[in-house]
């Protein structure tokens, strides 16, 4: 296996296709990036917030609107 692939090649490979991933994290911009990358790799994502106080509502709304999780 080739180790040094470009990001474009990695995303095209869909290494996580068919995977179901559940995530329970604080909803932040970093979480949104993680969820987006996992989705781009082919995974189906279920996301829940583990801390309602620290959840960033605008980020949660953006994730929902994008259909990623």
Short mmCIF file of C-alpha atoms in Angstrom, two decimals:
data_model
loop_
_atom_site.label_atom_id
_atom_site.label_comp_id
_atom_site.label_asym_id
_atom_site.label_seq_id
_atom_site.Cartn_x
_atom_site.Cartn_y
_atom_site.Cartn_z
CA UNK A 1 0.00 0.00 0.00
CA UNK A 2 1.19 3.46 -0.83
CA UNK A 3 1.62 5.57 2.28
CA UNK A 4 2.01 9.05 0.82
CA UNK A 5 -1.22 9.67 -1.08
CA UNK A 6 -2.58 13.12 -1.81
CA UNK A 7 -5.68 14.25 0.12
CA UNK A 8 -7.62 14.08 -3.15
CA UNK A 9 -6.63 10.42 -3.61
CA UNK A 10 -7.51 9.59 -0.02
CA UNK A 11 -10.96 11.15 -0.29
CA UNK A 12 -11.61 9.43 -3.63
CA UNK A 13 -10.76 6.05 -2.08
CA UNK A 14 -13.68 6.31 0.41
CA UNK A 15 -11.83 4.19 2.98
CA UNK A 16 -14.77 4.31 5.41
CA UNK A 17 -17.52 3.49 2.89
CA UNK A 18 -20.21 1.42 4.57
CA UNK A 19 -19.01 2.31 8.07
CA UNK A 20 -21.47 3.59 10.67
CA UNK A 21 -19.81 5.88 13.19
CA UNK A 22 -21.47 7.30 16.30
CA UNK A 23 -19.86 10.37 17.83
CA UNK A 24 -20.61 11.95 21.19
CA UNK A 25 -18.56 15.11 21.57
CA UNK A 26 -18.98 18.77 22.37
CA UNK A 27 -20.35 20.43 19.25
CA UNK A 28 -17.57 22.79 18.18
CA UNK A 29 -16.01 23.81 14.87
CA UNK A 30 -13.37 21.13 15.41
CA UNK A 31 -16.08 18.50 15.80
CA UNK A 32 -17.70 19.77 12.60
CA UNK A 33 -14.42 19.34 10.71
CA UNK A 34 -13.96 15.82 12.08
CA UNK A 35 -17.51 14.82 11.12
CA UNK A 36 -17.11 16.34 7.65
CA UNK A 37 -13.87 14.44 7.03
CA UNK A 38 -15.35 11.13 8.21
CA UNK A 39 -18.37 11.71 5.96
CA UNK A 40 -16.08 12.59 3.03
CA UNK A 41 -14.35 9.25 3.55
CA UNK A 42 -17.69 7.47 3.08
CA UNK A 43 -18.89 6.94 6.66
CA UNK A 44 -22.46 7.43 7.86
CA UNK A 45 -22.29 9.62 10.97
CA UNK A 46 -24.59 9.86 13.99
CA UNK A 47 -23.66 12.82 16.15
CA UNK A 48 -24.85 13.71 19.64
CA UNK A 49 -23.67 16.41 21.98
CA UNK A 50 -22.15 15.27 25.26
CA UNK A 51 -22.27 18.72 26.85
CA UNK A 52 -25.24 20.94 26.10
CA UNK A 53 -23.67 23.89 27.92
CA UNK A 54 -20.60 24.00 25.66
CA UNK A 55 -22.44 23.14 22.45
CA UNK A 56 -22.20 25.86 19.82
CA UNK A 57 -25.73 26.13 18.42
CA UNK A 58 -24.69 27.74 15.13
CA UNK A 59 -22.22 24.91 14.48
CA UNK A 60 -24.83 22.26 15.32
CA UNK A 61 -27.28 23.96 12.94
CA UNK A 62 -24.68 24.06 10.15
CA UNK A 63 -23.93 20.34 10.59
CA UNK A 64 -27.64 19.51 10.44
CA UNK A 65 -28.23 21.71 7.37
CA UNK A 66 -25.31 20.12 5.51
CA UNK A 67 -26.81 16.65 5.94
CA UNK A 68 -23.46 15.26 7.05
CA UNK A 69 -24.75 13.91 10.38
#
